[in-house]
Structures are given as C-alpha cells and as structure tokens.
Amino acid sequence: LLIFLSNAGDNSEWGAIRKAVHHHFLDHGCGTSYQTRVKELPTKIAADWSSPKLKDLSDLTLVQKTVCKCVFYMCFGKWLEEADALIMIGWRTNAAMWILPRLVHRFLFNIGIGKVKTLREKTVGIVEKYELQEAFVTMNGSLDARWQRKPVVTLCDEIMFGIGFAGIGGTCAACESLGCFLQLKIPPESAAKHIQWGEYNTSEKMVAKYKEDPEKYIKETCRLVPPVTSATASLKEHTTVTMAGKEFSLPAGLLNQYVLSMANRDPSIFTEPEVFKPDREHSNKALTWNGAFGAC
C-alpha cells in the first residue's frame, strides 16, 4: 500500500508521491489555496454544529463526521453531505480491521476484509460523486512514468486510503482524546494508570489551558495518547541489543516495531512523563502520526 512505502528520500517513489499530493491537493488544488480553506473551516463547522457545548465532544459520531468533512474539505474544497460523511467515518470505526493479522481475518471468515473493501469502493464512489476524478488524472500525469498508475483509479484508491486511514482515522482519534481530556476523562483506549492530570485537575482548568494555547494543549494530549499507537521500521545495519539481561544480535533489514506511547514517556526526554503538562520542554520530540512533532 502507498501509505506504507519506505521513506527513502526525495528521489524515491515515496518522495515523488508526497510532493505530488501536496501540490495537487494542498498547495494549488480545487481552485483555492490551502490557507484560504483553513480560514473557511470555522464557518463551515458552525453551519453544521450550532450551539456547541463541551458535552457534545462525547458524541463520537458527531465528532467523527465533523473530522471527515474538514479533512475532505482541506484536500478537495468540497464539504461532504451528511450521508457521505457517515460513510467516511468508517475509516475510524473500522480501525481494528487495519491491524488484525491475516490469520485472524481468516478465522473471522474475512468479514473484516470485506468491510474494508466495501469502504474503499464507497470512498472512490464519493470522489466520483463530487466530480474529483480529474484531480487524480492530473496528479498521475505529473508523476514520473515509473510511478504512474494504470488505471488511474488505482492511484485514487491508494491516495484515498492514506487520507482515510491516517488523515481521518488518526485525526478522529486525536479529537476524541482531546474531547476526553477537556472533560477530565481518560480516553477508553489509553493507558489509564499512566496519565496524571497534575495541576489541571478540573474541566474548567483544562478548557482554560486549551484556550490559552491550543497547539501546546493538542501536542501534550497526543504525547500521552498518540493517534497512531505504534510504527514499524527496518534496521539499517547490524545491531546488538540487551533485553531482559540477554544480548541479542539483530541483522540489518530486520523489521522491528516500537510503541509510541512508551517512547513518549521516556524520562530522559520528558520530565514527569506521566503528568499532563502542556508547557513542558521538548514537546516537539513527541512521536505522533509520521514522526516527531518537530519533524512533521
């Protein structure tokens, strides 16, 4: 899958696709600039979400629909209809399907895989409904012949998988965690024993801190509850490590997985790592979607 291409630099397939996505869907796509669409988002959201209240953040369907509409609008300049947003939230509600091993899917009679295939087909159908095919045709044509897809719908499916899996799924997870933190609740999927509120021990204090500096608040929330929980890398060279008192020799190219929430609690980087501290130093070193905040 495109989203799992190895980051091998600007001259790689990864680099070429990433550059093309930014150019066609963020920088110059859909007739309006990225920054213009950012400025228009509050008005768009307000039209759908009248008289917002803090407790509304507990309505996960409402939060997820809003995220879907915002992400789609930022990429394509189109505000999704309710029915289409309900389809797109499948990229979040089917999150467990992405990580289950193939063997587990077989035991489940491939029901999960069937759901994912249907979601991908419906997502491409939404692209067609809003007449956005030309954007993918143009993007495909701008790529080096090595990276072009035939037919073009293959590229559309791959790009929309990335937008759905990371853009919608990851952002929904982050927004759900933010909604919990603002109400002084521990997110269901997080390590409850390893989150301490510190001085922000009331919902009122949480809301005030968010309003003071939303970016710092969001970064600290995502440090404690990363939207993406783990990642996989391959060793560049032969490595020797000590685990549980034993020494292990690991060959170059070996795949290894690291857990982001554990890395984000490294006491050598983050003082009082389990305490919610939006003003902490080194917040840009926290790992999230595609690396450290400071590298995104």
mmCIF file of C-alpha atoms in Angstrom:
data_model
loop_
_atom_site.group_PDB
_atom_site.id
_atom_site.type_symbol
_atom_site.label_atom_id
_atom_site.label_comp_id
_atom_site.label_asym_id
_atom_site.label_seq_id
_atom_site.Cartn_x
_atom_site.Cartn_y
_atom_site.Cartn_z
ATOM 1 C CA LEU A 1 0.000 0.000 0.000
ATOM 2 C CA LEU A 2 1.131 3.542 -0.804
ATOM 3 C CA ILE A 3 0.839 4.689 2.811
ATOM 4 C CA PHE A 4 3.395 2.098 3.891
ATOM 5 C CA LEU A 5 6.070 2.963 1.328
ATOM 6 C CA SER A 6 9.533 3.257 2.838
ATOM 7 C CA ASN A 7 10.778 6.831 3.235
ATOM 8 C CA ALA A 8 13.834 6.589 1.009
ATOM 9 C CA GLY A 9 14.270 10.292 0.237
ATOM 10 C CA ASP A 10 13.002 12.850 -2.268
ATOM 11 C CA ASN A 11 14.038 10.814 -5.324
ATOM 12 C CA SER A 12 12.088 7.742 -4.255
ATOM 13 C CA GLU A 13 8.500 6.781 -5.044
ATOM 14 C CA TRP A 14 7.606 7.950 -1.532
ATOM 15 C CA GLY A 15 9.153 11.363 -2.189
ATOM 16 C CA ALA A 16 7.513 11.764 -5.594
ATOM 17 C CA ILE A 17 4.023 10.840 -4.357
ATOM 18 C CA ARG A 18 4.308 13.023 -1.256
ATOM 19 C CA LYS A 19 5.358 16.038 -3.346
ATOM 20 C CA ALA A 20 2.532 15.456 -5.824
ATOM 21 C CA VAL A 21 -0.092 15.156 -3.067
ATOM 22 C CA HIS A 22 0.993 18.475 -1.556
ATOM 23 C CA HIS A 23 0.990 20.197 -4.933
ATOM 24 C CA HIS A 24 -2.344 18.938 -6.239
ATOM 25 C CA PHE A 25 -4.430 18.626 -3.059
ATOM 26 C CA LEU A 26 -2.991 21.156 -0.613
ATOM 27 C CA ASP A 27 -0.991 23.891 -2.329
ATOM 28 C CA HIS A 28 -2.940 24.543 -5.528
ATOM 29 C CA GLY A 29 -5.817 22.092 -5.716
ATOM 30 C CA CYS A 30 -9.519 22.759 -6.150
ATOM 31 C CA GLY A 31 -9.167 26.398 -7.186
ATOM 32 C CA THR A 32 -8.495 27.779 -3.673
ATOM 33 C CA SER A 33 -5.375 27.834 -1.575
ATOM 34 C CA TYR A 34 -4.789 25.694 1.490
ATOM 35 C CA GLN A 35 -4.674 28.716 3.799
ATOM 36 C CA THR A 36 -7.943 30.056 2.404
ATOM 37 C CA ARG A 37 -9.650 26.760 3.183
ATOM 38 C CA VAL A 38 -8.192 26.837 6.709
ATOM 39 C CA LYS A 39 -9.791 30.244 7.292
ATOM 40 C CA GLU A 40 -13.131 28.992 5.959
ATOM 41 C CA LEU A 41 -13.307 25.951 8.261
ATOM 42 C CA PRO A 42 -14.808 27.699 11.340
ATOM 43 C CA THR A 43 -17.738 28.977 9.280
ATOM 44 C CA LYS A 44 -18.275 25.557 7.706
ATOM 45 C CA ILE A 45 -18.243 23.811 11.075
ATOM 46 C CA ALA A 46 -20.527 26.399 12.693
ATOM 47 C CA ALA A 47 -23.148 25.837 9.998
ATOM 48 C CA ASP A 48 -23.300 22.126 10.925
ATOM 49 C CA TRP A 49 -22.661 22.358 14.665
ATOM 50 C CA SER A 50 -24.914 25.087 16.079
ATOM 51 C CA SER A 51 -24.792 25.976 19.791
ATOM 52 C CA PRO A 52 -21.788 23.732 20.540
ATOM 53 C CA LYS A 53 -21.354 22.525 24.110
ATOM 54 C CA LEU A 54 -18.456 20.777 25.806
ATOM 55 C CA LYS A 55 -20.510 17.627 26.335
ATOM 56 C CA ASP A 56 -21.045 17.423 22.556
ATOM 57 C CA LEU A 57 -17.471 16.128 22.343
ATOM 58 C CA SER A 58 -18.737 12.886 23.881
ATOM 59 C CA ASP A 59 -20.910 12.352 20.800
ATOM 60 C CA LEU A 60 -18.348 10.384 18.813
ATOM 61 C CA THR A 61 -20.424 10.202 15.641
ATOM 62 C CA LEU A 62 -20.739 13.990 15.611
ATOM 63 C CA VAL A 63 -17.009 14.426 16.189
ATOM 64 C CA GLN A 64 -16.078 11.857 13.547
ATOM 65 C CA LYS A 65 -18.438 13.315 10.923
ATOM 66 C CA THR A 66 -17.001 16.765 11.534
ATOM 67 C CA VAL A 67 -13.441 15.482 11.145
ATOM 68 C CA CYS A 68 -14.361 13.731 7.876
ATOM 69 C CA LYS A 69 -15.901 16.884 6.467
ATOM 70 C CA CYS A 70 -12.918 19.009 7.489
ATOM 71 C CA VAL A 71 -10.278 16.645 6.107
ATOM 72 C CA PHE A 72 -12.140 16.199 2.822
ATOM 73 C CA TYR A 73 -12.629 19.950 2.509
ATOM 74 C CA MET A 74 -8.948 20.673 3.152
ATOM 75 C CA CYS A 75 -7.931 18.222 0.428
ATOM 76 C CA PHE A 76 -10.611 18.858 -2.183
ATOM 77 C CA GLY A 77 -12.525 22.033 -1.320
ATOM 78 C CA LYS A 78 -15.811 20.104 -1.073
ATOM 79 C CA TRP A 79 -17.953 19.960 2.079
ATOM 80 C CA LEU A 80 -19.407 16.469 2.425
ATOM 81 C CA GLU A 81 -23.113 15.824 2.741
ATOM 82 C CA GLU A 82 -24.258 14.029 5.899
ATOM 83 C CA ALA A 83 -24.738 10.669 4.179
ATOM 84 C CA ASP A 84 -21.252 10.800 2.683
ATOM 85 C CA ALA A 85 -19.675 11.791 5.994
ATOM 86 C CA LEU A 86 -21.360 8.791 7.626
ATOM 87 C CA ILE A 87 -19.664 6.548 5.047
ATOM 88 C CA MET A 88 -16.267 8.167 5.581
ATOM 89 C CA ILE A 89 -16.324 7.698 9.365
ATOM 90 C CA GLY A 90 -15.833 4.038 8.564
ATOM 91 C CA TRP A 91 -12.127 4.880 8.295
ATOM 92 C CA ARG A 92 -12.254 5.407 12.063
ATOM 93 C CA THR A 93 -14.909 2.933 13.198
ATOM 94 C CA ASN A 94 -13.219 0.074 11.324
ATOM 95 C CA ALA A 95 -9.840 0.904 12.859
ATOM 96 C CA ALA A 96 -9.390 -2.585 14.305
ATOM 97 C CA MET A 97 -9.592 -4.091 10.821
ATOM 98 C CA TRP A 98 -6.343 -2.428 9.717
ATOM 99 C CA ILE A 99 -4.152 -4.080 12.339
ATOM 100 C CA LEU A 100 -5.515 -7.611 12.641
ATOM 101 C CA PRO A 101 -3.160 -10.317 11.285
ATOM 102 C CA ARG A 102 -4.246 -12.140 8.122
ATOM 103 C CA LEU A 103 -4.729 -15.345 10.115
ATOM 104 C CA VAL A 104 -7.244 -13.639 12.422
ATOM 105 C CA HIS A 105 -9.173 -12.348 9.425
ATOM 106 C CA ARG A 106 -9.398 -15.897 8.114
ATOM 107 C CA PHE A 107 -10.804 -17.122 11.421
ATOM 108 C CA LEU A 108 -13.405 -14.344 11.092
ATOM 109 C CA PHE A 109 -14.308 -15.583 7.598
ATOM 110 C CA ASN A 110 -12.770 -12.406 6.078
ATOM 111 C CA ILE A 111 -15.728 -10.329 7.250
ATOM 112 C CA GLY A 112 -13.373 -7.511 8.234
ATOM 113 C CA ILE A 113 -11.594 -7.558 4.884
ATOM 114 C CA GLY A 114 -14.974 -7.417 3.176
ATOM 115 C CA LYS A 115 -15.872 -4.298 5.177
ATOM 116 C CA VAL A 116 -12.611 -2.619 4.212
ATOM 117 C CA LYS A 117 -13.066 -3.437 0.508
ATOM 118 C CA THR A 118 -16.599 -2.041 0.587
ATOM 119 C CA LEU A 119 -15.399 1.118 2.332
ATOM 120 C CA ARG A 120 -12.695 1.654 -0.275
ATOM 121 C CA GLU A 121 -15.197 1.216 -3.097
ATOM 122 C CA LYS A 122 -17.650 3.642 -1.493
ATOM 123 C CA THR A 123 -14.861 6.162 -0.885
ATOM 124 C CA VAL A 124 -13.908 6.145 -4.573
ATOM 125 C CA GLY A 125 -17.640 6.479 -5.299
ATOM 126 C CA ILE A 126 -17.702 9.685 -3.225
ATOM 127 C CA VAL A 127 -14.763 11.031 -5.249
ATOM 128 C CA GLU A 128 -16.799 10.380 -8.396
ATOM 129 C CA LYS A 129 -19.959 11.910 -6.898
ATOM 130 C CA TYR A 130 -18.158 15.213 -6.302
ATOM 131 C CA GLU A 131 -16.568 15.026 -9.768
ATOM 132 C CA LEU A 132 -12.991 14.985 -8.482
ATOM 133 C CA GLN A 133 -11.601 12.373 -10.894
ATOM 134 C CA GLU A 134 -9.671 14.954 -12.906
ATOM 135 C CA ALA A 135 -7.543 15.823 -9.869
ATOM 136 C CA PHE A 136 -6.208 12.258 -9.812
ATOM 137 C CA VAL A 137 -5.777 12.134 -13.594
ATOM 138 C CA THR A 138 -3.697 15.319 -13.433
ATOM 139 C CA MET A 139 -1.676 14.063 -10.477
ATOM 140 C CA ASN A 140 -0.987 10.724 -12.150
ATOM 141 C CA GLY A 141 0.155 12.500 -15.302
ATOM 142 C CA SER A 142 2.585 14.660 -13.308
ATOM 143 C CA LEU A 143 4.402 11.619 -11.911
ATOM 144 C CA ASP A 144 7.476 10.027 -13.425
ATOM 145 C CA ALA A 145 6.478 7.145 -15.700
ATOM 146 C CA ARG A 146 7.869 4.722 -13.092
ATOM 147 C CA TRP A 147 5.295 5.803 -10.530
ATOM 148 C CA GLN A 148 2.224 6.305 -12.722
ATOM 149 C CA ARG A 149 -0.760 4.033 -12.066
ATOM 150 C CA LYS A 150 -2.789 2.242 -14.721
ATOM 151 C CA PRO A 151 -5.698 2.626 -14.492
ATOM 152 C CA VAL A 152 -5.776 5.992 -12.696
ATOM 153 C CA VAL A 153 -8.452 4.766 -10.299
ATOM 154 C CA THR A 154 -5.684 2.708 -8.659
ATOM 155 C CA LEU A 155 -3.942 5.930 -7.651
ATOM 156 C CA CYS A 156 -7.258 7.346 -6.433
ATOM 157 C CA ASP A 157 -7.807 4.280 -4.248
ATOM 158 C CA GLU A 158 -4.279 4.469 -2.803
ATOM 159 C CA ILE A 159 -4.443 8.198 -2.055
ATOM 160 C CA MET A 160 -7.896 7.924 -0.504
ATOM 161 C CA PHE A 161 -6.677 5.005 1.616
ATOM 162 C CA GLY A 162 -3.973 7.281 3.005
ATOM 163 C CA ILE A 163 -6.403 10.155 3.559
ATOM 164 C CA GLY A 164 -8.882 7.810 5.212
ATOM 165 C CA PHE A 165 -6.506 5.692 7.276
ATOM 166 C CA ALA A 166 -4.226 8.456 8.578
ATOM 167 C CA GLY A 167 -5.984 11.727 7.776
ATOM 168 C CA ILE A 168 -9.422 10.742 9.005
ATOM 169 C CA GLY A 169 -8.720 7.789 11.311
ATOM 170 C CA GLY A 170 -5.764 9.413 13.068
ATOM 171 C CA THR A 171 -7.367 12.846 13.367
ATOM 172 C CA CYS A 172 -10.584 11.340 14.745
ATOM 173 C CA ALA A 173 -8.539 9.519 17.386
ATOM 174 C CA ALA A 174 -6.788 12.761 18.339
ATOM 175 C CA CYS A 175 -10.033 14.734 18.536
ATOM 176 C CA GLU A 176 -11.706 12.037 20.621
ATOM 177 C CA SER A 177 -8.795 12.153 23.085
ATOM 178 C CA LEU A 178 -8.965 15.945 23.218
ATOM 179 C CA GLY A 179 -12.675 15.757 23.966
ATOM 180 C CA CYS A 180 -11.962 13.385 26.846
ATOM 181 C CA PHE A 181 -9.130 15.478 28.273
ATOM 182 C CA LEU A 182 -11.198 18.686 28.162
ATOM 183 C CA GLN A 183 -13.845 16.904 30.230
ATOM 184 C CA LEU A 184 -11.222 15.368 32.543
ATOM 185 C CA LYS A 185 -11.900 11.862 31.272
ATOM 186 C CA ILE A 186 -9.381 9.154 30.411
ATOM 187 C CA PRO A 187 -9.758 8.030 26.755
ATOM 188 C CA PRO A 188 -11.006 4.407 26.599
ATOM 189 C CA GLU A 189 -8.058 3.062 24.596
ATOM 190 C CA SER A 190 -5.320 4.731 26.631
ATOM 191 C CA ALA A 191 -3.100 3.565 29.500
ATOM 192 C CA ALA A 192 -5.222 4.962 32.344
ATOM 193 C CA LYS A 193 -2.648 4.172 35.028
ATOM 194 C CA HIS A 194 -0.042 6.234 33.235
ATOM 195 C CA ILE A 195 -1.917 9.525 32.846
ATOM 196 C CA GLN A 196 -1.934 12.100 35.635
ATOM 197 C CA TRP A 197 -3.737 15.439 35.389
ATOM 198 C CA GLY A 198 -1.259 17.361 37.542
ATOM 199 C CA GLU A 199 -2.393 20.932 38.156
ATOM 200 C CA TYR A 200 -5.140 20.637 35.532
ATOM 201 C CA ASN A 201 -7.479 18.680 37.787
ATOM 202 C CA THR A 202 -10.794 20.226 36.745
ATOM 203 C CA SER A 203 -12.560 20.536 33.422
ATOM 204 C CA GLU A 204 -12.596 24.318 33.825
ATOM 205 C CA LYS A 205 -8.795 24.396 34.113
ATOM 206 C CA MET A 206 -8.486 22.134 31.089
ATOM 207 C CA VAL A 207 -10.685 24.360 28.935
ATOM 208 C CA ALA A 208 -8.856 27.495 30.067
ATOM 209 C CA LYS A 209 -5.486 25.957 29.219
ATOM 210 C CA TYR A 210 -6.714 24.871 25.801
ATOM 211 C CA LYS A 211 -7.944 28.390 25.026
ATOM 212 C CA GLU A 212 -4.619 29.844 26.179
ATOM 213 C CA ASP A 213 -2.594 27.811 23.676
ATOM 214 C CA PRO A 214 -4.475 25.166 21.625
ATOM 215 C CA GLU A 215 -1.323 23.929 19.861
ATOM 216 C CA LYS A 216 0.539 23.137 23.082
ATOM 217 C CA TYR A 217 -2.571 21.504 24.533
ATOM 218 C CA ILE A 218 -3.061 19.290 21.472
ATOM 219 C CA LYS A 219 0.612 18.269 21.353
ATOM 220 C CA GLU A 220 0.616 17.228 25.011
ATOM 221 C CA THR A 221 -2.622 15.278 24.618
ATOM 222 C CA CYS A 222 -1.198 13.433 21.617
ATOM 223 C CA ARG A 223 2.033 12.759 23.506
ATOM 224 C CA LEU A 224 0.126 10.889 26.208
ATOM 225 C CA VAL A 225 -2.403 9.310 23.837
ATOM 226 C CA PRO A 226 -0.823 9.064 20.362
ATOM 227 C CA PRO A 227 -3.345 8.872 17.477
ATOM 228 C CA VAL A 228 -1.072 6.209 15.961
ATOM 229 C CA THR A 229 -0.029 3.778 18.663
ATOM 230 C CA SER A 230 2.943 2.070 17.035
ATOM 231 C CA ALA A 231 5.162 2.045 13.977
ATOM 232 C CA THR A 232 7.480 -0.364 12.200
ATOM 233 C CA ALA A 233 10.987 0.272 10.908
ATOM 234 C CA SER A 234 13.788 -1.838 9.455
ATOM 235 C CA LEU A 235 17.295 -1.817 10.867
ATOM 236 C CA LYS A 236 19.785 -0.020 8.616
ATOM 237 C CA GLU A 237 22.720 -2.027 9.949
ATOM 238 C CA HIS A 238 23.581 -4.993 12.150
ATOM 239 C CA THR A 239 22.743 -4.147 15.766
ATOM 240 C CA THR A 240 23.399 -5.750 19.136
ATOM 241 C CA VAL A 241 20.953 -5.002 21.952
ATOM 242 C CA THR A 242 20.472 -6.153 25.524
ATOM 243 C CA MET A 243 16.963 -7.089 26.625
ATOM 244 C CA ALA A 244 15.994 -8.670 29.946
ATOM 245 C CA GLY A 245 19.640 -9.223 30.727
ATOM 246 C CA LYS A 246 20.325 -11.110 27.498
ATOM 247 C CA GLU A 247 22.277 -9.950 24.473
ATOM 248 C CA PHE A 248 20.675 -10.316 21.048
ATOM 249 C CA SER A 249 22.254 -9.935 17.608
ATOM 250 C CA LEU A 250 19.867 -8.338 15.091
ATOM 251 C CA PRO A 251 20.696 -8.391 11.352
ATOM 252 C CA ALA A 252 20.339 -5.411 9.026
ATOM 253 C CA GLY A 253 16.891 -5.251 7.434
ATOM 254 C CA LEU A 254 15.108 -6.831 10.399
ATOM 255 C CA LEU A 255 11.653 -5.363 10.923
ATOM 256 C CA ASN A 256 11.055 -4.004 14.403
ATOM 257 C CA GLN A 257 8.054 -2.320 15.987
ATOM 258 C CA TYR A 258 8.139 0.444 18.547
ATOM 259 C CA VAL A 259 5.278 1.629 20.771
ATOM 260 C CA LEU A 260 4.816 5.396 20.556
ATOM 261 C CA SER A 261 3.073 5.858 23.903
ATOM 262 C CA MET A 262 6.026 4.205 25.680
ATOM 263 C CA ALA A 263 8.573 6.276 23.764
ATOM 264 C CA ASN A 264 6.631 9.414 24.692
ATOM 265 C CA ARG A 265 7.100 8.571 28.358
ATOM 266 C CA ASP A 266 10.880 8.369 28.184
ATOM 267 C CA PRO A 267 12.016 10.152 31.393
ATOM 268 C CA SER A 268 15.336 11.087 29.793
ATOM 269 C CA ILE A 269 13.399 13.302 27.350
ATOM 270 C CA PHE A 270 10.232 14.254 29.225
ATOM 271 C CA THR A 271 10.326 15.227 32.897
ATOM 272 C CA GLU A 272 7.426 13.761 34.889
ATOM 273 C CA PRO A 273 6.452 11.851 31.722
ATOM 274 C CA GLU A 274 3.054 10.653 33.001
ATOM 275 C CA VAL A 275 1.883 14.130 34.007
ATOM 276 C CA PHE A 276 -0.177 16.339 31.662
ATOM 277 C CA LYS A 277 1.992 19.439 31.205
ATOM 278 C CA PRO A 278 1.199 21.433 28.031
ATOM 279 C CA ASP A 279 4.025 23.896 28.729
ATOM 280 C CA ARG A 280 6.685 21.186 29.006
ATOM 281 C CA GLU A 281 10.002 21.393 27.214
ATOM 282 C CA HIS A 282 10.778 19.191 24.229
ATOM 283 C CA SER A 283 7.107 18.698 23.276
ATOM 284 C CA ASN A 284 8.212 18.676 19.633
ATOM 285 C CA LYS A 285 10.068 15.416 20.286
ATOM 286 C CA ALA A 286 6.843 13.526 20.984
ATOM 287 C CA LEU A 287 6.056 10.879 18.351
ATOM 288 C CA THR A 288 2.723 11.047 16.539
ATOM 289 C CA TRP A 289 1.477 10.236 13.030
ATOM 290 C CA ASN A 290 4.644 10.354 10.943
ATOM 291 C CA GLY A 291 7.450 11.111 13.368
ATOM 292 C CA ALA A 292 8.208 13.778 15.942
ATOM 293 C CA PHE A 293 6.058 16.924 16.001
ATOM 294 C CA GLY A 294 9.112 18.973 15.146
ATOM 295 C CA ALA A 295 9.753 16.856 12.041
ATOM 296 C CA CYS A 296 6.180 16.820 10.660
#
